[in-house]
Structure formats: C-alpha cells, structure tokens
Tab-separated table of C-alpha atoms and ligand atoms in Angstrom:
chain	number	residue	atom	x	y	z
A	23	MET	CA	-0.084	1.128	24.051
A	24	LYS	CA	-0.219	-2.477	22.300
A	25	VAL	CA	-2.278	-2.489	19.060
A	26	LEU	CA	-3.486	-5.740	17.395
A	27	VAL	CA	-3.470	-4.962	13.415
A	28	ILE	CA	-5.897	-6.803	12.006
A	29	ASN	CA	-5.445	-7.024	7.547
A	30	ALA	CA	-8.863	-9.049	6.963
A	31	GLY	CA	-9.098	-10.571	3.114
A	32	SER	CA	-11.575	-13.253	1.826
A	33	SER	CA	-9.627	-16.471	3.104
A	34	SER	CA	-6.832	-14.889	4.865
A	35	LEU	CA	-5.907	-12.540	7.813
A	36	LYS	CA	-2.334	-10.921	8.745
A	37	TYR	CA	-1.990	-9.718	11.844
A	38	GLN	CA	0.730	-8.332	13.984
A	39	LEU	CA	0.726	-7.063	17.783
A	40	LEU	CA	2.798	-3.896	17.831
A	41	ASP	CA	3.570	-2.307	21.224
A	42	THR	CA	3.763	1.465	19.906
A	43	ALA	CA	6.103	2.574	22.871
A	44	ALA	CA	9.065	0.989	21.572
A	45	ASN	CA	7.428	0.444	18.108
A	46	ASN	CA	7.943	-2.959	17.979
A	47	VAL	CA	6.498	-6.316	16.702
A	48	MET	CA	5.673	-8.594	19.559
A	49	ALA	CA	3.976	-10.663	17.300
A	50	LYS	CA	2.942	-11.841	13.921
A	51	GLY	CA	1.357	-14.264	11.702
A	52	LEU	CA	-0.832	-14.718	8.912
A	53	CYS	CA	-4.291	-17.091	8.746
A	54	GLU	CA	-4.782	-18.854	5.505
A	55	ARG	CA	-7.855	-21.465	3.985
A	56	ILE	CA	-10.421	-19.569	6.231
A	57	GLY	CA	-13.081	-21.085	5.128
A	58	ILE	CA	-11.647	-24.038	3.754
A	59	ASP	CA	-9.381	-25.926	6.537
A	60	GLY	CA	-7.630	-23.267	8.357
A	61	VAL	CA	-3.851	-22.972	8.983
A	62	LEU	CA	-2.024	-20.341	11.542
A	63	THR	CA	1.690	-19.362	11.132
A	64	HIS	CA	2.838	-17.661	13.574
A	65	THR	CA	5.934	-15.754	15.119
A	66	GLY	CA	6.524	-14.399	18.852
A	67	ASN	CA	8.975	-11.927	19.636
A	68	LYS	CA	9.834	-14.350	22.348
A	69	SER	CA	11.412	-16.918	20.383
A	70	GLU	CA	11.996	-16.053	16.095
A	71	GLU	CA	10.277	-19.684	15.699
A	72	LYS	CA	7.916	-20.142	13.824
A	73	TYR	CA	4.984	-22.194	14.789
A	74	THR	CA	2.922	-23.652	11.848
A	75	ILE	CA	-0.571	-24.906	13.045
A	76	HIS	CA	-2.841	-26.390	11.187
A	77	THR	CA	-7.032	-25.736	13.284
A	78	PRO	CA	-10.025	-25.652	11.924
A	79	MET	CA	-11.058	-21.866	10.590
A	80	GLY	CA	-15.003	-22.499	9.622
A	81	THR	CA	-14.957	-17.870	9.674
A	82	HIS	CA	-12.546	-15.240	10.352
A	83	SER	CA	-14.359	-15.014	13.977
A	84	GLU	CA	-12.631	-18.815	14.026
A	85	ALA	CA	-9.057	-17.373	12.725
A	86	ILE	CA	-9.531	-14.617	15.300
A	87	LYS	CA	-10.356	-16.974	18.084
A	88	ALA	CA	-7.012	-19.238	16.554
A	89	VAL	CA	-5.023	-15.538	16.937
A	90	ILE	CA	-5.818	-14.584	20.353
A	91	ASP	CA	-5.658	-18.379	21.391
A	92	ILE	CA	-2.016	-18.044	20.373
A	93	LEU	CA	-1.194	-14.550	22.213
A	94	LEU	CA	-2.381	-16.130	24.943
A	95	ASP	CA	0.440	-19.444	25.088
A	96	PRO	CA	2.008	-20.195	27.114
A	97	GLU	CA	4.966	-21.054	24.986
A	98	LYS	CA	4.111	-19.130	21.295
A	99	GLY	CA	2.364	-16.497	23.138
A	100	VAL	CA	3.726	-13.219	24.024
A	101	ILE	CA	0.502	-11.945	26.747
A	102	SER	CA	-1.442	-13.700	29.478
A	103	SER	CA	-4.096	-11.691	28.738
A	104	MET	CA	-7.044	-10.406	26.290
A	105	SER	CA	-7.500	-7.460	28.085
A	106	GLU	CA	-3.418	-6.713	27.612
A	107	ILE	CA	-4.873	-5.507	23.947
A	108	ASP	CA	-5.638	-1.723	24.429
A	109	ALA	CA	-6.803	-1.308	21.057
A	110	VAL	CA	-7.123	-3.166	17.709
A	111	GLY	CA	-6.840	-1.242	13.951
A	112	HIS	CA	-8.382	-2.602	11.198
A	113	ARG	CA	-7.209	-2.234	7.323
A	114	VAL	CA	-10.484	-1.045	5.412
A	115	VAL	CA	-9.417	-0.642	1.891
A	116	HIS	CA	-11.938	1.915	0.671
A	117	GLY	CA	-13.500	4.861	2.538
A	118	GLY	CA	-14.797	6.569	-0.680
A	119	GLU	CA	-15.389	9.833	-0.173
A	120	PHE	CA	-16.271	9.153	3.756
A	121	PHE	CA	-13.662	9.266	4.897
A	122	SER	CA	-9.697	11.929	4.680
A	123	ASP	CA	-8.587	9.667	8.285
A	124	SER	CA	-8.805	7.137	10.093
A	125	CYS	CA	-11.547	6.713	12.814
A	126	ILE	CA	-13.301	5.193	15.428
A	127	ILE	CA	-15.432	2.414	14.274
A	128	THR	CA	-19.114	2.682	15.251
A	129	GLU	CA	-22.008	1.206	14.043
A	130	LYS	CA	-22.402	4.541	11.566
A	131	VAL	CA	-18.531	3.969	10.463
A	132	ILE	CA	-19.921	0.336	9.279
A	133	LYS	CA	-22.544	1.347	7.686
A	134	ALA	CA	-20.015	3.799	5.202
A	135	ILE	CA	-17.411	1.563	4.505
A	136	GLU	CA	-21.276	-0.956	3.919
A	137	ASP	CA	-21.355	1.804	1.289
A	138	CYS	CA	-18.580	1.788	0.201
A	139	VAL	CA	-18.530	-1.718	-1.331
A	140	PRO	CA	-19.517	-0.874	-4.677
A	141	LEU	CA	-16.613	0.953	-4.951
A	142	ALA	CA	-14.191	-2.100	-3.810
A	143	PRO	CA	-16.031	-5.268	-3.746
A	144	LEU	CA	-13.930	-7.503	-3.397
A	145	HIS	CA	-11.593	-5.655	-0.403
A	146	ASN	CA	-13.974	-3.848	1.600
A	147	PRO	CA	-16.737	-7.084	2.765
A	148	PRO	CA	-13.536	-9.426	3.794
A	149	ASN	CA	-12.362	-6.454	5.704
A	150	LEU	CA	-15.792	-5.467	6.981
A	151	ILE	CA	-16.370	-9.603	8.193
A	152	GLY	CA	-12.747	-9.404	9.638
A	153	ILE	CA	-14.160	-5.492	12.175
A	154	ARG	CA	-17.477	-8.109	12.684
A	155	ALA	CA	-15.195	-11.013	14.012
A	156	CYS	CA	-12.843	-9.309	16.376
A	157	GLN	CA	-15.937	-7.256	17.707
A	158	GLU	CA	-18.030	-10.914	18.237
A	159	VAL	CA	-14.490	-12.595	20.174
A	160	MET	CA	-12.925	-9.552	22.041
A	161	GLY	CA	-15.885	-7.645	22.870
A	162	PRO	CA	-17.525	-4.320	22.465
A	163	ASN	CA	-14.981	-2.487	25.138
A	164	VAL	CA	-12.074	-2.993	23.115
A	165	PRO	CA	-11.381	0.095	20.528
A	166	MET	CA	-11.224	-0.508	17.055
A	167	VAL	CA	-9.995	1.875	13.918
A	168	ALA	CA	-10.506	2.175	10.767
A	169	VAL	CA	-7.413	2.946	8.814
A	170	PHE	CA	-8.734	3.590	5.289
A	171	ASP	CA	-6.147	2.961	1.818
A	172	THR	CA	-7.663	5.768	0.578
A	173	ALA	CA	-8.199	8.664	3.270
A	174	PHE	CA	-4.929	10.406	2.828
A	175	HIS	CA	-5.648	11.103	-1.177
A	176	GLN	CA	-8.655	12.838	0.141
A	177	THR	CA	-6.729	16.125	-0.042
A	178	MET	CA	-6.511	15.923	-4.225
A	179	PRO	CA	-8.170	18.718	-5.598
A	180	GLN	CA	-10.794	18.224	-7.947
A	181	ALA	CA	-9.090	18.870	-10.894
A	182	HIS	CA	-6.442	16.134	-9.861
A	183	TYR	CA	-8.805	13.745	-9.046
A	184	MET	CA	-11.538	14.250	-12.192
A	185	TYR	CA	-12.126	11.969	-14.558
A	186	ALA	CA	-12.992	14.072	-17.619
A	187	ILE	CA	-15.972	11.722	-18.497
A	188	PRO	CA	-19.490	12.675	-18.444
A	189	TYR	CA	-19.694	14.148	-14.912
A	190	GLU	CA	-23.191	12.790	-13.917
A	191	TYR	CA	-21.238	9.494	-13.410
A	192	TYR	CA	-19.023	11.296	-10.844
A	193	THR	CA	-22.352	12.736	-8.994
A	194	LYS	CA	-24.107	9.038	-9.839
A	195	TYR	CA	-21.305	6.251	-8.806
A	196	LYS	CA	-18.770	8.537	-7.613
A	197	ILE	CA	-16.264	7.566	-10.590
A	198	ARG	CA	-13.483	9.320	-9.816
A	199	ARG	CA	-9.833	9.145	-8.940
A	200	TYR	CA	-9.141	7.311	-5.273
A	201	GLY	CA	-5.576	6.584	-5.164
A	202	PHE	CA	-4.510	3.636	-3.071
A	203	HIS	CA	-1.313	2.751	-0.362
A	204	GLY	CA	-2.174	5.724	1.601
A	205	THR	CA	-1.338	4.045	4.616
A	206	SER	CA	2.893	3.524	3.127
A	207	HIS	CA	2.927	7.099	1.778
A	208	LYS	CA	1.761	8.605	4.442
A	209	TYR	CA	4.314	6.561	6.967
A	210	VAL	CA	7.563	7.252	4.084
A	211	SER	CA	6.473	11.206	3.980
A	212	GLN	CA	6.662	11.614	7.692
A	213	GLN	CA	9.802	9.762	8.048
A	214	ALA	CA	11.654	11.264	4.982
A	215	ALA	CA	10.506	14.981	6.781
A	216	GLU	CA	12.159	13.293	9.823
A	217	MET	CA	15.293	12.102	7.633
A	218	LEU	CA	15.679	15.890	6.076
A	219	GLY	CA	15.341	17.582	9.486
A	220	ARG	CA	12.757	19.711	7.970
A	221	PRO	CA	8.745	19.739	8.236
A	222	LEU	CA	6.397	18.202	6.353
A	223	GLU	CA	4.283	20.983	5.970
A	224	ASP	CA	7.546	22.737	3.849
A	225	LEU	CA	8.378	19.880	1.873
A	226	LYS	CA	7.363	18.625	-1.865
A	227	LEU	CA	7.610	15.087	-1.683
A	228	ILE	CA	7.004	12.402	-4.701
A	229	THR	CA	6.821	9.305	-2.818
A	230	CYS	CA	7.136	6.109	-5.436
A	231	HIS	CA	5.498	3.000	-3.378
A	232	LEU	CA	7.020	0.365	-6.154
A	233	GLY	CA	6.060	-3.376	-5.686
A	234	ASN	CA	3.707	-6.266	-6.757
A	235	GLY	CA	1.437	-3.398	-7.258
A	236	SER	CA	3.130	0.163	-7.417
A	237	SER	CA	1.635	3.950	-7.262
A	238	ILE	CA	3.660	7.521	-6.920
A	239	CYS	CA	2.065	9.995	-4.953
A	240	ALA	CA	2.408	13.956	-5.024
A	241	ILE	CA	2.670	15.374	-1.496
A	242	ASN	CA	2.579	18.583	-1.678
A	243	ARG	CA	3.403	20.341	1.896
A	244	GLY	CA	1.955	16.893	3.951
A	245	LYS	CA	-0.761	16.697	1.912
A	246	SER	CA	-1.951	13.662	-0.969
A	247	TYR	CA	-2.140	16.242	-4.261
A	248	ASP	CA	-1.985	13.654	-6.705
A	249	THR	CA	-1.363	9.990	-7.238
A	250	SER	CA	-1.406	7.405	-9.921
A	251	MET	CA	-3.694	4.781	-8.606
A	252	GLY	CA	-7.467	5.611	-9.930
A	253	PHE	CA	-10.554	4.704	-9.397
A	254	THR	CA	-9.655	1.136	-8.978
A	255	PRO	CA	-5.739	0.223	-8.257
A	256	LEU	CA	-5.348	-1.021	-11.794
A	257	ASP	CA	-4.598	2.689	-12.988
A	258	GLY	CA	-1.439	4.497	-13.073
A	259	LEU	CA	2.326	2.400	-13.495
A	260	PRO	CA	2.422	-1.284	-15.620
A	261	MET	CA	3.011	-3.254	-12.217
A	262	GLY	CA	3.494	-6.803	-11.141
A	263	THR	CA	0.795	-8.517	-12.982
A	264	ARG	CA	-1.389	-5.445	-14.162
A	265	ALA	CA	-1.594	-3.137	-16.993
A	266	GLY	CA	-1.335	0.507	-15.544
A	267	ASN	CA	-3.210	2.846	-17.741
A	268	LEU	CA	-3.832	2.897	-21.372
A	269	ASP	CA	-5.796	3.921	-24.330
A	270	PRO	CA	-9.627	2.463	-23.454
A	271	ALA	CA	-10.405	1.666	-26.283
A	272	ILE	CA	-7.715	-1.700	-25.966
A	273	ILE	CA	-10.602	-2.825	-23.965
A	274	GLU	CA	-14.069	-3.259	-26.507
A	275	PHE	CA	-11.421	-4.385	-29.506
A	276	LEU	CA	-10.217	-7.578	-26.998
A	277	ALA	CA	-13.428	-8.058	-25.847
A	278	GLU	CA	-14.766	-8.449	-29.797
A	279	ASN	CA	-11.470	-10.060	-30.920
A	280	GLU	CA	-11.054	-12.252	-27.973
A	281	LYS	CA	-14.943	-12.600	-27.529
A	282	LEU	CA	-14.484	-12.271	-23.971
A	283	SER	CA	-16.436	-9.918	-22.203
A	284	ALA	CA	-15.559	-6.851	-20.464
A	285	ALA	CA	-15.188	-8.921	-17.439
A	286	GLN	CA	-13.042	-10.873	-18.200
A	287	VAL	CA	-10.595	-8.076	-20.161
A	288	ILE	CA	-10.249	-6.529	-17.102
A	289	THR	CA	-9.239	-9.458	-15.184
A	290	ILE	CA	-6.423	-9.699	-17.322
A	291	LEU	CA	-5.441	-6.564	-17.437
A	292	ASN	CA	-5.251	-7.212	-13.287
A	293	LYS	CA	-3.258	-10.737	-13.927
A	294	LYS	CA	-1.831	-11.681	-16.430
A	295	SER	CA	-0.264	-7.778	-17.558
A	296	GLY	CA	2.091	-5.684	-16.675
A	297	MET	CA	5.308	-7.317	-16.121
A	298	LEU	CA	4.104	-10.901	-16.385
A	299	GLY	CA	2.330	-10.145	-19.946
A	300	ILE	CA	5.250	-8.307	-21.631
A	301	SER	CA	8.455	-10.398	-20.119
A	302	GLY	CA	6.250	-13.468	-20.472
A	303	VAL	CA	8.590	-14.856	-17.464
A	304	SER	CA	7.168	-13.991	-14.219
A	305	SER	CA	5.567	-10.875	-12.390
A	306	ASP	CA	8.562	-11.328	-9.370
A	307	PHE	CA	11.618	-8.279	-10.736
A	308	ARG	CA	14.424	-11.041	-9.237
A	309	ASP	CA	12.998	-13.516	-12.135
A	310	LEU	CA	13.168	-10.575	-14.874
A	311	ASP	CA	16.477	-9.746	-13.560
A	312	THR	CA	17.816	-13.186	-13.890
A	313	ALA	CA	15.814	-13.079	-17.124
A	314	ILE	CA	17.780	-10.033	-18.102
A	315	ASN	CA	21.020	-11.472	-16.973
A	316	GLU	CA	20.424	-14.695	-19.488
A	317	GLY	CA	19.694	-12.154	-22.524
A	318	ASN	CA	16.020	-12.110	-22.382
A	319	ALA	CA	15.176	-9.320	-24.189
A	320	ARG	CA	10.963	-9.445	-23.073
A	321	ALA	CA	12.263	-9.464	-19.584
A	322	THR	CA	14.735	-6.493	-20.487
A	323	LEU	CA	11.173	-4.600	-21.933
A	324	ALA	CA	9.519	-5.279	-19.868
A	325	LYS	CA	11.842	-3.589	-17.090
A	326	ASP	CA	12.537	-0.965	-19.413
A	327	MET	CA	8.376	0.315	-19.445
A	328	PHE	CA	8.296	0.295	-16.197
A	329	ASN	CA	10.968	2.804	-15.540
A	330	LEU	CA	9.830	4.625	-18.242
A	331	SER	CA	6.215	5.178	-16.781
A	332	VAL	CA	8.207	5.736	-13.452
A	333	LYS	CA	10.183	8.971	-14.517
A	334	LYS	CA	7.124	9.922	-16.573
A	335	ILE	CA	4.802	10.668	-13.380
A	336	ILE	CA	8.093	11.501	-11.694
A	337	GLY	CA	8.437	14.356	-14.340
A	338	SER	CA	4.504	15.161	-14.226
A	339	TYR	CA	4.526	15.553	-10.369
A	340	ILE	CA	7.062	18.123	-9.966
A	341	ALA	CA	5.566	20.417	-12.794
A	342	GLU	CA	2.361	19.496	-10.933
A	343	MET	CA	3.902	21.057	-7.708
A	344	GLY	CA	6.522	23.266	-8.825
A	345	GLY	CA	9.477	21.471	-7.777
A	346	VAL	CA	10.299	18.425	-5.590
A	347	ASP	CA	12.620	18.975	-1.974
A	348	ALA	CA	12.941	14.938	-1.939
A	349	ILE	CA	12.122	11.581	-3.967
A	350	ILE	CA	11.609	8.572	-1.413
A	351	PHE	CA	11.760	4.547	-3.091
A	352	THR	CA	9.685	2.257	-0.714
A	353	ALA	CA	8.657	-1.113	-1.095
A	354	GLY	CA	9.310	-4.741	-2.322
A	355	VAL	CA	11.273	-2.730	-5.128
A	356	GLY	CA	11.583	0.450	-4.263
A	357	GLU	CA	13.386	-1.111	-1.337
A	358	ASN	CA	16.332	-2.936	-2.976
A	359	ASP	CA	15.917	-2.484	-7.075
A	360	ARG	CA	19.446	-0.424	-7.601
A	361	SER	CA	18.772	-0.430	-10.995
A	362	VAL	CA	14.875	0.549	-10.861
A	363	ARG	CA	16.479	3.156	-9.265
A	364	TRP	CA	18.788	3.957	-11.442
A	365	ASP	CA	17.489	4.037	-14.431
A	366	VAL	CA	14.504	5.981	-12.813
A	367	CYS	CA	16.755	8.894	-12.390
A	368	GLU	CA	19.018	8.647	-15.029
A	369	HIS	CA	19.225	11.511	-16.582
A	370	MET	CA	17.814	14.207	-14.005
A	371	GLU	CA	20.969	16.274	-13.196
A	372	TYR	CA	19.037	19.027	-15.067
A	373	LEU	CA	16.611	19.275	-12.040
A	374	GLY	CA	18.583	18.801	-9.389
A	375	ILE	CA	18.030	14.748	-9.164
A	376	LYS	CA	21.587	12.764	-9.080
A	377	ILE	CA	22.074	9.357	-7.534
A	378	ASP	CA	25.532	8.322	-5.512
A	379	PRO	CA	25.987	4.811	-7.438
A	380	GLU	CA	27.789	3.818	-4.210
A	381	LYS	CA	25.338	4.868	-1.814
A	382	ASN	CA	22.757	2.998	-4.057
A	383	LYS	CA	24.294	-0.499	-3.858
A	384	TYR	CA	22.661	-0.566	-0.577
A	385	ARG	CA	19.440	-2.572	-0.270
A	386	GLY	CA	15.579	-2.401	2.667
A	387	LYS	CA	17.976	0.129	4.504
A	388	GLN	CA	16.916	3.571	5.083
A	389	MET	CA	19.432	6.005	3.896
A	390	ASP	CA	19.599	8.989	1.431
A	391	ILE	CA	21.100	8.054	-1.968
A	392	SER	CA	21.637	11.177	-3.850
A	393	ILE	CA	25.173	12.638	-4.281
A	394	ASP	CA	26.259	15.213	-1.751
A	395	TYR	CA	25.511	18.149	-4.362
A	396	ALA	CA	22.247	16.992	-5.308
A	397	ARG	CA	20.077	20.114	-4.932
A	398	VAL	CA	17.008	17.216	-4.907
A	399	ARG	CA	17.647	14.211	-2.499
A	400	VAL	CA	16.690	10.402	-3.912
A	401	LEU	CA	15.584	8.434	0.226
A	402	VAL	CA	14.991	5.020	0.347
A	403	ILE	CA	12.665	4.765	3.146
A	404	PRO	CA	11.835	0.670	3.929
A	405	THR	CA	7.703	1.150	4.156
A	406	ASN	CA	5.813	0.375	7.056
A	407	GLU	CA	2.179	-0.218	6.927
A	408	GLU	CA	1.478	-1.302	10.171
A	409	LEU	CA	3.405	1.027	12.457
A	410	MET	CA	1.103	3.598	10.327
A	411	ILE	CA	-2.179	1.472	11.263
A	412	ALA	CA	-0.761	1.003	14.702
A	413	LYS	CA	0.026	4.726	15.330
A	414	ASP	CA	-2.737	6.236	13.700
A	415	THR	CA	-4.922	3.388	16.119
A	416	GLU	CA	-3.188	4.944	19.188
A	417	ARG	CA	-3.841	8.461	17.922
A	418	LEU	CA	-7.390	8.334	17.728
A	419	VAL	CA	-7.886	6.663	21.143
A	420	LYS	CA	-6.339	9.113	22.966
A	421	GLU	CA	-8.345	11.779	21.391
A	422	MET	CA	-11.253	10.027	22.724
A	423	ALA	CA	-9.995	9.111	25.941
A	424	LYS	CA	-9.889	12.870	26.526
B	503	LIG	P1	6.203	-6.057	-2.171
B	503	LIG	O1	4.209	-6.127	-3.111
B	503	LIG	O2	6.696	-4.431	-1.847
B	503	LIG	O3	5.976	-6.861	-1.332
B	503	LIG	O4	6.932	-6.061	-2.992
B	503	LIG	C1	7.603	-7.001	-4.204
B	503	LIG	C2	7.787	-7.290	-5.251
B	503	LIG	O5	9.637	-6.643	-4.430
B	503	LIG	C3	8.435	-8.519	-5.476
B	503	LIG	O6	7.479	-9.232	-7.228
B	503	LIG	C4	10.069	-8.606	-6.459
B	503	LIG	O7	9.520	-8.325	-7.423
B	503	LIG	C5	10.314	-7.501	-5.644
B	503	LIG	N1	11.641	-7.412	-5.149
B	503	LIG	C6	11.880	-8.303	-3.296
B	503	LIG	N2	13.127	-7.680	-3.532
B	503	LIG	C7	13.814	-7.594	-4.321
B	503	LIG	C8	15.024	-7.964	-4.784
B	503	LIG	N3	16.106	-7.641	-3.736
B	503	LIG	N4	15.575	-6.969	-5.898
B	503	LIG	C9	14.886	-6.755	-7.126
B	503	LIG	N5	13.078	-6.796	-6.532
B	503	LIG	C10	13.096	-7.324	-5.412
C-alpha cells in the first residue's frame, strides 16, 4: 500500500510517501513558510537529489497541492497519478481520552480532535488544518487515518496517570498525565520483541526516546504502563530546552521576582531551560560534547543532570513493573550518544544491566549492546514514526475494507 504520511505544523508540513509492502520511503520532504511565501524541499527515490522549490503557499491546501504536484512531476516525482496514493496517515498530537488507538478520520473524529484543542492549543489546530487541506485537495474517496502521540499511553492505570491535585480538576478539565511520543515508543517496542524473538505480551520493556524532546515509557506486556511526559511534554526529563519536572512553587517565585506572567515563565521552562539553560552553550548534545571536551563545567553539569534523570526514571519503572527484560535507547541522542547510554546504565549490574563498551561504540544502528551474560538486554533501535503511522494506516484501511 502507498501511504502519504503528513505531519502538519502551524507554518510547516512534513511529508513522506511510503510503500508499506517494501518498508520503503519513496519520497519525502518539507514545506516551510506556509502563509508567508513558501519553500518546498523534496527528495524522491529515483534520484537522491534534493530539490528546493520556491512556490507560493498561502495556505496548507496550497502546500498539499505543491506536494502532490512534485510527487507527480515526471522528473522529480515518484508516481504518475494521484490515484496511486492509497491512503493518508496524519500525525495528530493530542487525542485526549477519546482515542486509545489510531482511527479512520470521519466528521465525528474531527469533532473529537477539535474537542482536544484546549489540551494541545499549539498542535491540534494545525493538525486539523492539515487534515482538512488533504480532504480538499484529494477528495472524499482517499481514506485518511489519524495517528495520535497520546493514544498508546491510554492503557496506563489510573494511579499512574493522576496528579495529586483536587479530583474535580480531573473531571472538570481532564488534567492528568497523557504522555507523548507514543508512536515511537510503540514502534521500538515492536522492533524489540522481534529482535528478542519473544512475543511482546511476555515482555517488560523500558523505552527511552531521547532526542531534543525526551520521554521514557514502561511497557508492560505490550501496553504503556507509565511514561515520563505528562499533561504536556514539559514534564519528566530535562530536555534540549525544556526543564522537565520541577517544584511548581518555582513558577510563582520566578513570576514575582522576575516580574513575569505565568505564561512567560512557562515559555522559559519550555524554550530556555534544560540542556540550554544549564549549560548556557546549546540544546544540542553534540555541542555539549564539544564544550565538555573543552572543559566546560556547566556543559558537564547539564549532561550529568540528564543522565541522572534517565537513570532515576528507569529505576522507578523497574520497581513498578517488578523487573525488566530490555531497555531500549532510541531517537537522536539515544541512537547516537554512547556516553549517555554508558552513564545511564553504569552501576546497574546488580539489576542485571551491563553494557559491552565495544558494542556501545556503534551508533544509529539497530543492535544489542549488552554484554553476553547480562540478564537484561540493552538495545539500540532507530525509531521510525513515519513507518509506524503508515503501518497503522494500512491496518485500519484494510480492516475498514473487510
Ligand atoms: P531528535 O529530536 O530525535 O532529532 O534528536 C536530536 C538530538 O540528537 C540533537 O539535539 C542532538 O543533540 C542529538 N544527536 C544527534 N546526533 C548525535 C550524535 N552523533 N551524538 C550525540 N548526539 C546526537
């Protein structure tokens, strides 16, 4: 099946055309500056060449039209008719408590995504615009599927997702832990089960999605059991620019002393904190490594804080699940940064966790990096959210056709 995967932001739109039978990316690209002028960067499979095209994109519909045009282009494209696109999979950030799985998009589904806008005011509106734009350009006969970042975590027990604030705020506003990166956690857990040659339903896994945004998930017998991001992606680990969890009293203290509104403090916690805020150097782990090598103490401190937080969450999830069969590292940092993996797993031999320093030298490659006799396997698995979206889309479209 040929599935067009769409990830729409407020002024950008990422796309991939995937052939699910061959797990092959036929073409991919990015529309930027939508509503300003319009730049399309595209790579097709026929040639590895990257094309940059300046074309007016006043709206997301015009961006989708530009994507379809380039996919159909005899020289730069990969298909000869729009009818070759069997389905569209849309990444949607927040599905609230409505969605515990991906689903075929209907008017009722669109209404439920709209109802989740208060929970993700920056993300769900552009996701909805992307859906409407595709419907407008591609017509009513192309099946479309919504794949939610939150859906995978809907299996968490209530004691794991509640915040200890007055219960009525849960019933009134649905304030609770939702968790994000669900598509990535689900994908790497399935890959891990394949690598281990065991059914997912028999496994206790801890998946560490460590990138610019980071979250960890305890996956108990195939189901999300706990996760570190919360009501918003700000919770949990310190990240590239996000603070992670902290004493909420700090918010009022900062607001008063720095003469800021609560919203301004939250912006600082989202955009100026984490690795950037502590190091003063960068949010990028590669830049931190360069600074650490030059003797920068604050860059060292930032990375130490990150590694410690990952270790603490892994420890708590082992306690919650009563053990762990495998720990999985994924995303930019998890796949590439050997020092993070090493420091996180150091001194955990007593739990059966021990990395092989030779195997840990590899990066960006799917492999088992634990020493042979370790009871717990430590795996590096490159994530592939687009492929997971395409596979979910294929599954639901096939089910619908039955
Ligand atoms: P992501 O959000 O998954 O794209 O991850 C982005 C982050 O991965 C970047 O901010 C980098 O800090 C990190 N990263 C990417 N490549 C490397 C690498 N070779 N070594 C260390 N960190 C890396």
